Amino acid sequence: MALSPDMVARHRVNQWLRSRPCLTSEQWFIRYWTPPALPRALPKPLIDFAYHQLQAYSGLEIGRVQPADHLVDDLAFPAVCWFDWSITLCEDFYETFGLDMSETFDETQLFTFADLITCLAQQLKTQETEA
């Protein structure tokens, strides 16, 4: 039980998020991850991956999450996810993009949802640079 998601916390966060519109993956990509929100668009496959996988790990409606939301204070990520969500994220990232980020990914250093997405984007960019 201690390693399972806190369903009360998950329900509370989803209730808090319900005051926002629920965007589709495409809408979420356009609103938050392309200009003018960012100087350059992030890769759409990455945003689709994050949208679907992070929703699966957390049980939160990611279409309602905004980049400035804090992973711990606002979204209660450590409580709403399975204890091993970061390990699963690394495994799924490897399966999807062929990149092993298990040695460098540290969710404790990420504060906002944008930090998490930026970290994932940086992993892809590092691969492009090395290729």
CSV table of N, CA and C in Angstrom, one decimal:
chain,number,residue,atom,x,y,z
A,1,MET,N,0.8,-1.2,0.0
A,1,MET,CA,0.0,0.0,0.0
A,1,MET,C,0.9,1.3,0.0
A,2,ALA,N,2.0,1.2,0.7
A,2,ALA,CA,2.8,2.4,0.8
A,2,ALA,C,3.4,2.8,-0.5
A,3,LEU,N,3.5,1.8,-1.4
A,3,LEU,CA,4.1,2.1,-2.7
A,3,LEU,C,3.1,2.4,-3.8
A,4,SER,N,1.8,2.3,-3.4
A,4,SER,CA,0.7,2.6,-4.4
A,4,SER,C,0.4,4.0,-4.4
A,5,PRO,N,-0.3,4.5,-5.5
A,5,PRO,CA,-0.7,5.9,-5.5
A,5,PRO,C,-1.7,6.2,-4.4
A,6,ASP,N,-1.6,7.4,-3.9
A,6,ASP,CA,-2.6,7.9,-2.9
A,6,ASP,C,-3.8,8.4,-3.7
A,7,MET,N,-4.9,7.6,-3.6
A,7,MET,CA,-6.1,7.9,-4.4
A,7,MET,C,-6.8,9.1,-3.9
A,8,VAL,N,-6.7,9.4,-2.6
A,8,VAL,CA,-7.3,10.7,-2.1
A,8,VAL,C,-6.6,11.9,-2.7
A,9,ALA,N,-5.2,11.8,-2.7
A,9,ALA,CA,-4.5,12.9,-3.2
A,9,ALA,C,-4.7,13.1,-4.7
A,10,ARG,N,-4.8,11.9,-5.4
A,10,ARG,CA,-5.1,12.0,-6.9
A,10,ARG,C,-6.5,12.6,-7.1
A,11,HIS,N,-7.4,12.2,-6.4
A,11,HIS,CA,-8.8,12.8,-6.5
A,11,HIS,C,-8.7,14.3,-6.2
A,12,ARG,N,-8.0,14.7,-5.2
A,12,ARG,CA,-7.9,16.1,-4.8
A,12,ARG,C,-7.3,17.0,-5.9
A,13,VAL,N,-6.2,16.4,-6.5
A,13,VAL,CA,-5.5,17.2,-7.6
A,13,VAL,C,-6.4,17.2,-8.8
A,14,ASN,N,-7.0,16.1,-9.2
A,14,ASN,CA,-7.9,16.1,-10.3
A,14,ASN,C,-9.1,17.1,-10.1
A,15,GLN,N,-9.6,17.2,-8.9
A,15,GLN,CA,-10.7,18.2,-8.6
A,15,GLN,C,-10.1,19.6,-8.8
A,16,TRP,N,-8.9,19.9,-8.3
A,16,TRP,CA,-8.3,21.2,-8.5
A,16,TRP,C,-8.1,21.5,-10.0
A,17,LEU,N,-7.7,20.5,-10.8
A,17,LEU,CA,-7.5,20.7,-12.2
A,17,LEU,C,-8.8,20.9,-13.0
A,18,ARG,N,-9.9,20.5,-12.5
A,18,ARG,CA,-11.1,20.5,-13.3
A,18,ARG,C,-11.6,21.9,-13.6
A,19,SER,N,-11.1,22.9,-12.9
A,19,SER,CA,-11.5,24.3,-13.2
A,19,SER,C,-10.8,24.7,-14.6
A,20,ARG,N,-10.0,23.9,-15.1
A,20,ARG,CA,-9.3,24.3,-16.4
A,20,ARG,C,-9.9,23.4,-17.5
A,21,PRO,N,-9.8,23.9,-18.7
A,21,PRO,CA,-10.2,23.1,-19.9
A,21,PRO,C,-9.3,21.9,-20.0
A,22,CYS,N,-9.9,20.8,-20.5
A,22,CYS,CA,-9.0,19.6,-20.8
A,22,CYS,C,-8.7,19.6,-22.3
A,23,LEU,N,-7.4,19.9,-22.5
A,23,LEU,CA,-7.0,19.9,-23.9
A,23,LEU,C,-6.6,18.6,-24.5
A,24,THR,N,-6.8,18.3,-25.7
A,24,THR,CA,-6.3,17.1,-26.4
A,24,THR,C,-4.8,17.2,-26.5
A,25,SER,N,-4.2,16.2,-26.8
A,25,SER,CA,-2.7,16.2,-27.0
A,25,SER,C,-2.3,17.2,-28.0
A,26,GLU,N,-3.0,17.3,-29.1
A,26,GLU,CA,-2.7,18.3,-30.1
A,26,GLU,C,-2.9,19.7,-29.6
A,27,GLN,N,-4.0,20.0,-28.9
A,27,GLN,CA,-4.2,21.3,-28.4
A,27,GLN,C,-3.2,21.7,-27.3
A,28,TRP,N,-2.8,20.7,-26.5
A,28,TRP,CA,-1.9,20.9,-25.4
A,28,TRP,C,-0.5,21.3,-26.0
A,29,PHE,N,-0.2,20.6,-27.1
A,29,PHE,CA,1.1,20.8,-27.8
A,29,PHE,C,1.1,22.2,-28.4
A,30,ILE,N,0.1,22.6,-29.0
A,30,ILE,CA,0.0,24.0,-29.7
A,30,ILE,C,0.0,25.1,-28.6
A,31,ARG,N,-0.7,24.9,-27.5
A,31,ARG,CA,-0.8,26.0,-26.5
A,31,ARG,C,0.4,26.2,-25.7
A,32,TYR,N,1.1,25.1,-25.4
A,32,TYR,CA,2.2,25.2,-24.4
A,32,TYR,C,3.6,24.9,-24.9
A,33,TRP,N,3.7,24.2,-26.0
A,33,TRP,CA,5.0,23.7,-26.4
A,33,TRP,C,5.5,24.1,-27.8
A,34,THR,N,4.8,25.2,-28.3
A,34,THR,CA,5.2,25.8,-29.6
A,34,THR,C,5.2,27.3,-29.4
A,35,PRO,N,5.8,28.0,-30.4
A,35,PRO,CA,5.8,29.5,-30.3
A,35,PRO,C,4.3,29.9,-30.4
A,36,PRO,N,3.9,31.0,-29.7
A,36,PRO,CA,4.8,31.9,-29.0
A,36,PRO,C,5.0,31.5,-27.5
A,37,ALA,N,4.5,30.4,-27.1
A,37,ALA,CA,4.8,30.0,-25.7
A,37,ALA,C,6.3,29.7,-25.5
A,38,LEU,N,6.9,29.1,-26.5
A,38,LEU,CA,8.4,28.8,-26.4
A,38,LEU,C,9.0,29.4,-27.7
A,39,PRO,N,10.3,29.7,-27.6
A,39,PRO,CA,11.0,30.3,-28.8
A,39,PRO,C,11.0,29.3,-30.0
A,40,ARG,N,11.1,28.0,-29.7
A,40,ARG,CA,11.1,26.9,-30.7
A,40,ARG,C,10.2,25.8,-30.2
A,41,ALA,N,9.5,25.2,-31.1
A,41,ALA,CA,8.6,24.1,-30.8
A,41,ALA,C,9.4,22.9,-30.3
A,42,LEU,N,8.9,22.2,-29.3
A,42,LEU,CA,9.5,21.0,-28.9
A,42,LEU,C,9.0,19.9,-29.9
A,43,PRO,N,9.6,18.8,-30.0
A,43,PRO,CA,9.2,17.7,-30.9
A,43,PRO,C,7.8,17.2,-30.5
A,44,LYS,N,6.9,17.1,-31.5
A,44,LYS,CA,5.6,16.6,-31.2
A,44,LYS,C,5.6,15.2,-30.7
A,45,PRO,N,6.4,14.3,-31.2
A,45,PRO,CA,6.4,12.9,-30.6
A,45,PRO,C,6.7,12.9,-29.1
A,46,LEU,N,7.6,13.8,-28.7
A,46,LEU,CA,7.9,13.9,-27.3
A,46,LEU,C,6.7,14.4,-26.5
A,47,ILE,N,6.0,15.4,-27.0
A,47,ILE,CA,4.9,15.9,-26.2
A,47,ILE,C,3.7,14.9,-26.2
A,48,ASP,N,3.5,14.2,-27.3
A,48,ASP,CA,2.5,13.1,-27.3
A,48,ASP,C,2.9,12.0,-26.3
A,49,PHE,N,4.2,11.7,-26.2
A,49,PHE,CA,4.7,10.7,-25.3
A,49,PHE,C,4.4,11.1,-23.9
A,50,ALA,N,4.8,12.4,-23.5
A,50,ALA,CA,4.6,12.9,-22.2
A,50,ALA,C,3.2,13.0,-21.8
A,51,TYR,N,2.3,13.4,-22.7
A,51,TYR,CA,0.9,13.6,-22.5
A,51,TYR,C,0.3,12.2,-22.1
A,52,HIS,N,0.6,11.2,-22.8
A,52,HIS,CA,0.0,9.9,-22.6
A,52,HIS,C,0.6,9.1,-21.4
A,53,GLN,N,1.9,9.1,-21.4
A,53,GLN,CA,2.6,8.3,-20.4
A,53,GLN,C,2.5,9.0,-19.0
A,54,LEU,N,2.6,10.3,-18.9
A,54,LEU,CA,2.5,10.9,-17.6
A,54,LEU,C,1.0,10.8,-17.0
A,55,GLN,N,0.1,10.8,-17.9
A,55,GLN,CA,-1.3,10.6,-17.5
A,55,GLN,C,-1.5,9.1,-17.0
A,56,ALA,N,-0.8,8.2,-17.7
A,56,ALA,CA,-0.9,6.8,-17.2
A,56,ALA,C,-0.2,6.6,-15.8
A,57,TYR,N,0.9,7.3,-15.6
A,57,TYR,CA,1.6,7.1,-14.4
A,57,TYR,C,0.9,7.8,-13.2
A,58,SER,N,0.3,8.9,-13.5
A,58,SER,CA,-0.3,9.8,-12.4
A,58,SER,C,-1.8,9.6,-12.2
A,59,GLY,N,-2.5,9.3,-13.2
A,59,GLY,CA,-3.9,9.3,-13.1
A,59,GLY,C,-4.5,10.7,-13.2
A,60,LEU,N,-3.7,11.7,-13.5
A,60,LEU,CA,-4.1,13.0,-13.6
A,60,LEU,C,-4.5,13.3,-15.1
A,61,GLU,N,-5.4,14.2,-15.3
A,61,GLU,CA,-5.7,14.7,-16.6
A,61,GLU,C,-4.7,15.6,-17.1
A,62,ILE,N,-3.7,15.1,-17.8
A,62,ILE,CA,-2.6,15.9,-18.3
A,62,ILE,C,-3.0,17.1,-19.2
A,63,GLY,N,-4.1,16.9,-19.9
A,63,GLY,CA,-4.6,18.0,-20.7
A,63,GLY,C,-5.0,19.2,-20.0
A,64,ARG,N,-5.1,19.1,-18.6
A,64,ARG,CA,-5.4,20.2,-17.8
A,64,ARG,C,-4.2,20.8,-17.1
A,65,VAL,N,-3.1,20.1,-17.2
A,65,VAL,CA,-1.9,20.5,-16.5
A,65,VAL,C,-1.2,21.6,-17.4
A,66,GLN,N,-0.7,22.6,-16.7
A,66,GLN,CA,0.0,23.7,-17.3
A,66,GLN,C,1.5,23.7,-17.0
A,67,PRO,N,2.4,24.2,-17.8
A,67,PRO,CA,3.8,24.1,-17.6
A,67,PRO,C,4.3,24.7,-16.3
A,68,ALA,N,3.7,25.7,-15.7
A,68,ALA,CA,4.1,26.3,-14.5
A,68,ALA,C,3.6,25.5,-13.2
A,69,ASP,N,2.8,24.5,-13.4
A,69,ASP,CA,2.4,23.7,-12.3
A,69,ASP,C,3.6,23.0,-11.7
A,70,HIS,N,3.6,23.1,-10.3
A,70,HIS,CA,4.7,22.4,-9.6
A,70,HIS,C,4.4,20.9,-9.4
A,71,LEU,N,5.4,20.1,-9.7
A,71,LEU,CA,5.2,18.7,-9.7
A,71,LEU,C,4.8,18.2,-8.3
A,72,VAL,N,5.4,18.8,-7.2
A,72,VAL,CA,5.1,18.3,-5.9
A,72,VAL,C,4.0,19.2,-5.2
A,73,ASP,N,4.2,20.5,-5.2
A,73,ASP,CA,3.2,21.3,-4.5
A,73,ASP,C,1.9,21.4,-5.1
A,74,ASP,N,1.8,21.4,-6.5
A,74,ASP,CA,0.5,21.5,-7.1
A,74,ASP,C,-0.1,20.1,-7.5
A,75,LEU,N,0.8,19.3,-8.1
A,75,LEU,CA,0.3,18.1,-8.7
A,75,LEU,C,0.5,16.8,-7.8
A,76,ALA,N,1.2,17.0,-6.7
A,76,ALA,CA,1.5,15.9,-5.8
A,76,ALA,C,2.0,14.7,-6.5
A,77,PHE,N,2.9,14.8,-7.4
A,77,PHE,CA,3.4,13.7,-8.2
A,77,PHE,C,3.9,12.5,-7.4
A,78,PRO,N,4.7,12.8,-6.4
A,78,PRO,CA,5.2,11.6,-5.6
A,78,PRO,C,4.0,10.8,-4.9
A,79,ALA,N,3.0,11.5,-4.7
A,79,ALA,CA,1.8,10.8,-4.0
A,79,ALA,C,0.9,10.2,-5.0
A,80,VAL,N,0.6,10.8,-6.1
A,80,VAL,CA,-0.4,10.3,-7.1
A,80,VAL,C,0.1,9.2,-8.0
A,81,CYS,N,1.4,9.1,-8.1
A,81,CYS,CA,2.0,8.1,-9.0
A,81,CYS,C,2.4,6.9,-8.2
A,82,TRP,N,2.6,5.8,-9.0
A,82,TRP,CA,3.2,4.6,-8.4
A,82,TRP,C,4.6,5.0,-8.0
A,83,PHE,N,5.2,4.4,-6.9
A,83,PHE,CA,6.5,4.8,-6.4
A,83,PHE,C,7.6,4.7,-7.5
A,84,ASP,N,7.5,3.9,-8.4
A,84,ASP,CA,8.5,3.7,-9.4
A,84,ASP,C,8.3,4.4,-10.8
A,85,TRP,N,7.4,5.5,-10.7
A,85,TRP,CA,7.1,6.1,-12.0
A,85,TRP,C,8.3,6.6,-12.7
A,86,SER,N,9.3,7.1,-12.0
A,86,SER,CA,10.5,7.6,-12.8
A,86,SER,C,11.3,6.5,-13.4
A,87,ILE,N,11.3,5.3,-12.8
A,87,ILE,CA,12.0,4.2,-13.5
A,87,ILE,C,11.2,3.7,-14.7
A,88,THR,N,9.9,3.7,-14.5
A,88,THR,CA,9.0,3.3,-15.7
A,88,THR,C,9.1,4.3,-16.8
A,89,LEU,N,9.2,5.6,-16.4
A,89,LEU,CA,9.4,6.7,-17.4
A,89,LEU,C,10.7,6.4,-18.2
A,90,CYS,N,11.7,6.1,-17.5
A,90,CYS,CA,13.0,5.9,-18.2
A,90,CYS,C,12.9,4.7,-19.1
A,91,GLU,N,12.2,3.6,-18.7
A,91,GLU,CA,12.0,2.4,-19.5
A,91,GLU,C,11.2,2.7,-20.8
A,92,ASP,N,10.1,3.4,-20.5
A,92,ASP,CA,9.2,3.8,-21.7
A,92,ASP,C,9.9,4.7,-22.6
A,93,PHE,N,10.7,5.7,-22.1
A,93,PHE,CA,11.5,6.6,-23.0
A,93,PHE,C,12.4,5.8,-23.8
A,94,TYR,N,13.1,4.8,-23.2
A,94,TYR,CA,14.0,4.0,-24.0
A,94,TYR,C,13.3,3.2,-25.1
A,95,GLU,N,12.1,2.6,-24.7
A,95,GLU,CA,11.3,1.9,-25.7
A,95,GLU,C,10.9,2.7,-26.9
A,96,THR,N,10.5,4.0,-26.5
A,96,THR,CA,9.9,4.9,-27.5
A,96,THR,C,11.0,5.6,-28.4
A,97,PHE,N,12.1,6.1,-27.7
A,97,PHE,CA,13.0,6.9,-28.4
A,97,PHE,C,14.4,6.2,-28.6
A,98,GLY,N,14.6,5.1,-28.0
A,98,GLY,CA,15.9,4.4,-28.0
A,98,GLY,C,17.0,5.0,-27.2
A,99,LEU,N,16.6,5.8,-26.2
A,99,LEU,CA,17.6,6.5,-25.4
A,99,LEU,C,17.5,6.1,-24.0
A,100,ASP,N,18.6,5.7,-23.4
A,100,ASP,CA,18.7,5.3,-22.0
A,100,ASP,C,19.1,6.5,-21.2
A,101,MET,N,18.1,7.0,-20.4
A,101,MET,CA,18.3,8.2,-19.6
A,101,MET,C,18.3,7.8,-18.1
A,102,SER,N,18.4,6.5,-17.8
A,102,SER,CA,18.3,6.0,-16.4
A,102,SER,C,19.4,6.5,-15.5
A,103,GLU,N,20.6,6.8,-16.1
A,103,GLU,CA,21.7,7.2,-15.3
A,103,GLU,C,21.7,8.7,-15.0
A,104,THR,N,20.9,9.5,-15.8
A,104,THR,CA,20.9,10.9,-15.7
A,104,THR,C,19.6,11.5,-15.2
A,105,PHE,N,18.5,10.8,-15.3
A,105,PHE,CA,17.2,11.4,-14.9
A,105,PHE,C,17.1,11.4,-13.4
A,106,ASP,N,16.8,12.5,-12.8
A,106,ASP,CA,16.6,12.7,-11.4
A,106,ASP,C,15.4,13.6,-11.2
A,107,GLU,N,14.3,13.0,-10.9
A,107,GLU,CA,13.0,13.7,-10.8
A,107,GLU,C,13.1,14.7,-9.6
A,108,THR,N,14.0,14.5,-8.6
A,108,THR,CA,14.0,15.3,-7.4
A,108,THR,C,14.6,16.7,-7.8
A,109,GLN,N,15.2,16.8,-9.0
A,109,GLN,CA,15.8,18.1,-9.4
A,109,GLN,C,14.8,18.9,-10.3
A,110,LEU,N,13.6,18.3,-10.5
A,110,LEU,CA,12.6,19.0,-11.4
A,110,LEU,C,11.5,19.6,-10.5
A,111,PHE,N,11.2,20.9,-10.8
A,111,PHE,CA,10.3,21.5,-9.9
A,111,PHE,C,8.9,21.8,-10.6
A,112,THR,N,8.9,22.1,-11.8
A,112,THR,CA,7.6,22.4,-12.5
A,112,THR,C,7.4,21.3,-13.6
A,113,PHE,N,6.2,21.3,-14.1
A,113,PHE,CA,5.9,20.4,-15.3
A,113,PHE,C,6.8,20.8,-16.5
A,114,ALA,N,7.0,22.1,-16.7
A,114,ALA,CA,7.9,22.5,-17.8
A,114,ALA,C,9.3,22.0,-17.6
A,115,ASP,N,9.8,21.9,-16.3
A,115,ASP,CA,11.1,21.4,-16.1
A,115,ASP,C,11.2,19.9,-16.5
A,116,LEU,N,10.2,19.2,-16.2
A,116,LEU,CA,10.1,17.7,-16.6
A,116,LEU,C,10.1,17.6,-18.1
A,117,ILE,N,9.3,18.4,-18.8
A,117,ILE,CA,9.3,18.3,-20.3
A,117,ILE,C,10.6,18.8,-20.9
A,118,THR,N,11.2,19.8,-20.3
A,118,THR,CA,12.5,20.3,-20.8
A,118,THR,C,13.6,19.3,-20.6
A,119,CYS,N,13.5,18.6,-19.5
A,119,CYS,CA,14.5,17.6,-19.2
A,119,CYS,C,14.4,16.5,-20.3
A,120,LEU,N,13.2,16.0,-20.6
A,120,LEU,CA,13.0,15.0,-21.6
A,120,LEU,C,13.5,15.5,-23.0
A,121,ALA,N,13.1,16.8,-23.3
A,121,ALA,CA,13.6,17.3,-24.6
A,121,ALA,C,15.1,17.4,-24.7
A,122,GLN,N,15.7,17.7,-23.5
A,122,GLN,CA,17.2,17.8,-23.5
A,122,GLN,C,17.8,16.4,-23.8
A,123,GLN,N,17.2,15.4,-23.3
A,123,GLN,CA,17.6,14.0,-23.6
A,123,GLN,C,17.6,13.8,-25.1
A,124,LEU,N,16.6,14.2,-25.8
A,124,LEU,CA,16.5,14.0,-27.2
A,124,LEU,C,17.5,14.8,-27.9
A,125,LYS,N,17.7,16.1,-27.5
A,125,LYS,CA,18.7,17.0,-28.1
A,125,LYS,C,20.1,16.5,-27.9
A,126,THR,N,20.4,15.9,-26.8
A,126,THR,CA,21.7,15.3,-26.6
A,126,THR,C,22.0,14.2,-27.6
A,127,GLN,N,21.0,13.4,-27.9
A,127,GLN,CA,21.1,12.3,-28.8
A,127,GLN,C,21.4,12.9,-30.2
A,128,GLU,N,20.6,13.9,-30.6
A,128,GLU,CA,20.8,14.5,-31.9
A,128,GLU,C,22.2,15.1,-32.0
A,129,THR,N,22.7,15.7,-31.0
A,129,THR,CA,24.1,16.3,-31.0
A,129,THR,C,25.1,15.2,-31.1
A,130,GLU,N,24.9,14.1,-30.5
A,130,GLU,CA,25.9,13.0,-30.5
A,130,GLU,C,25.9,12.2,-31.8
A,131,ALA,N,24.7,12.3,-32.5
A,131,ALA,CA,24.6,11.5,-33.7
A,131,ALA,C,25.3,12.1,-34.9
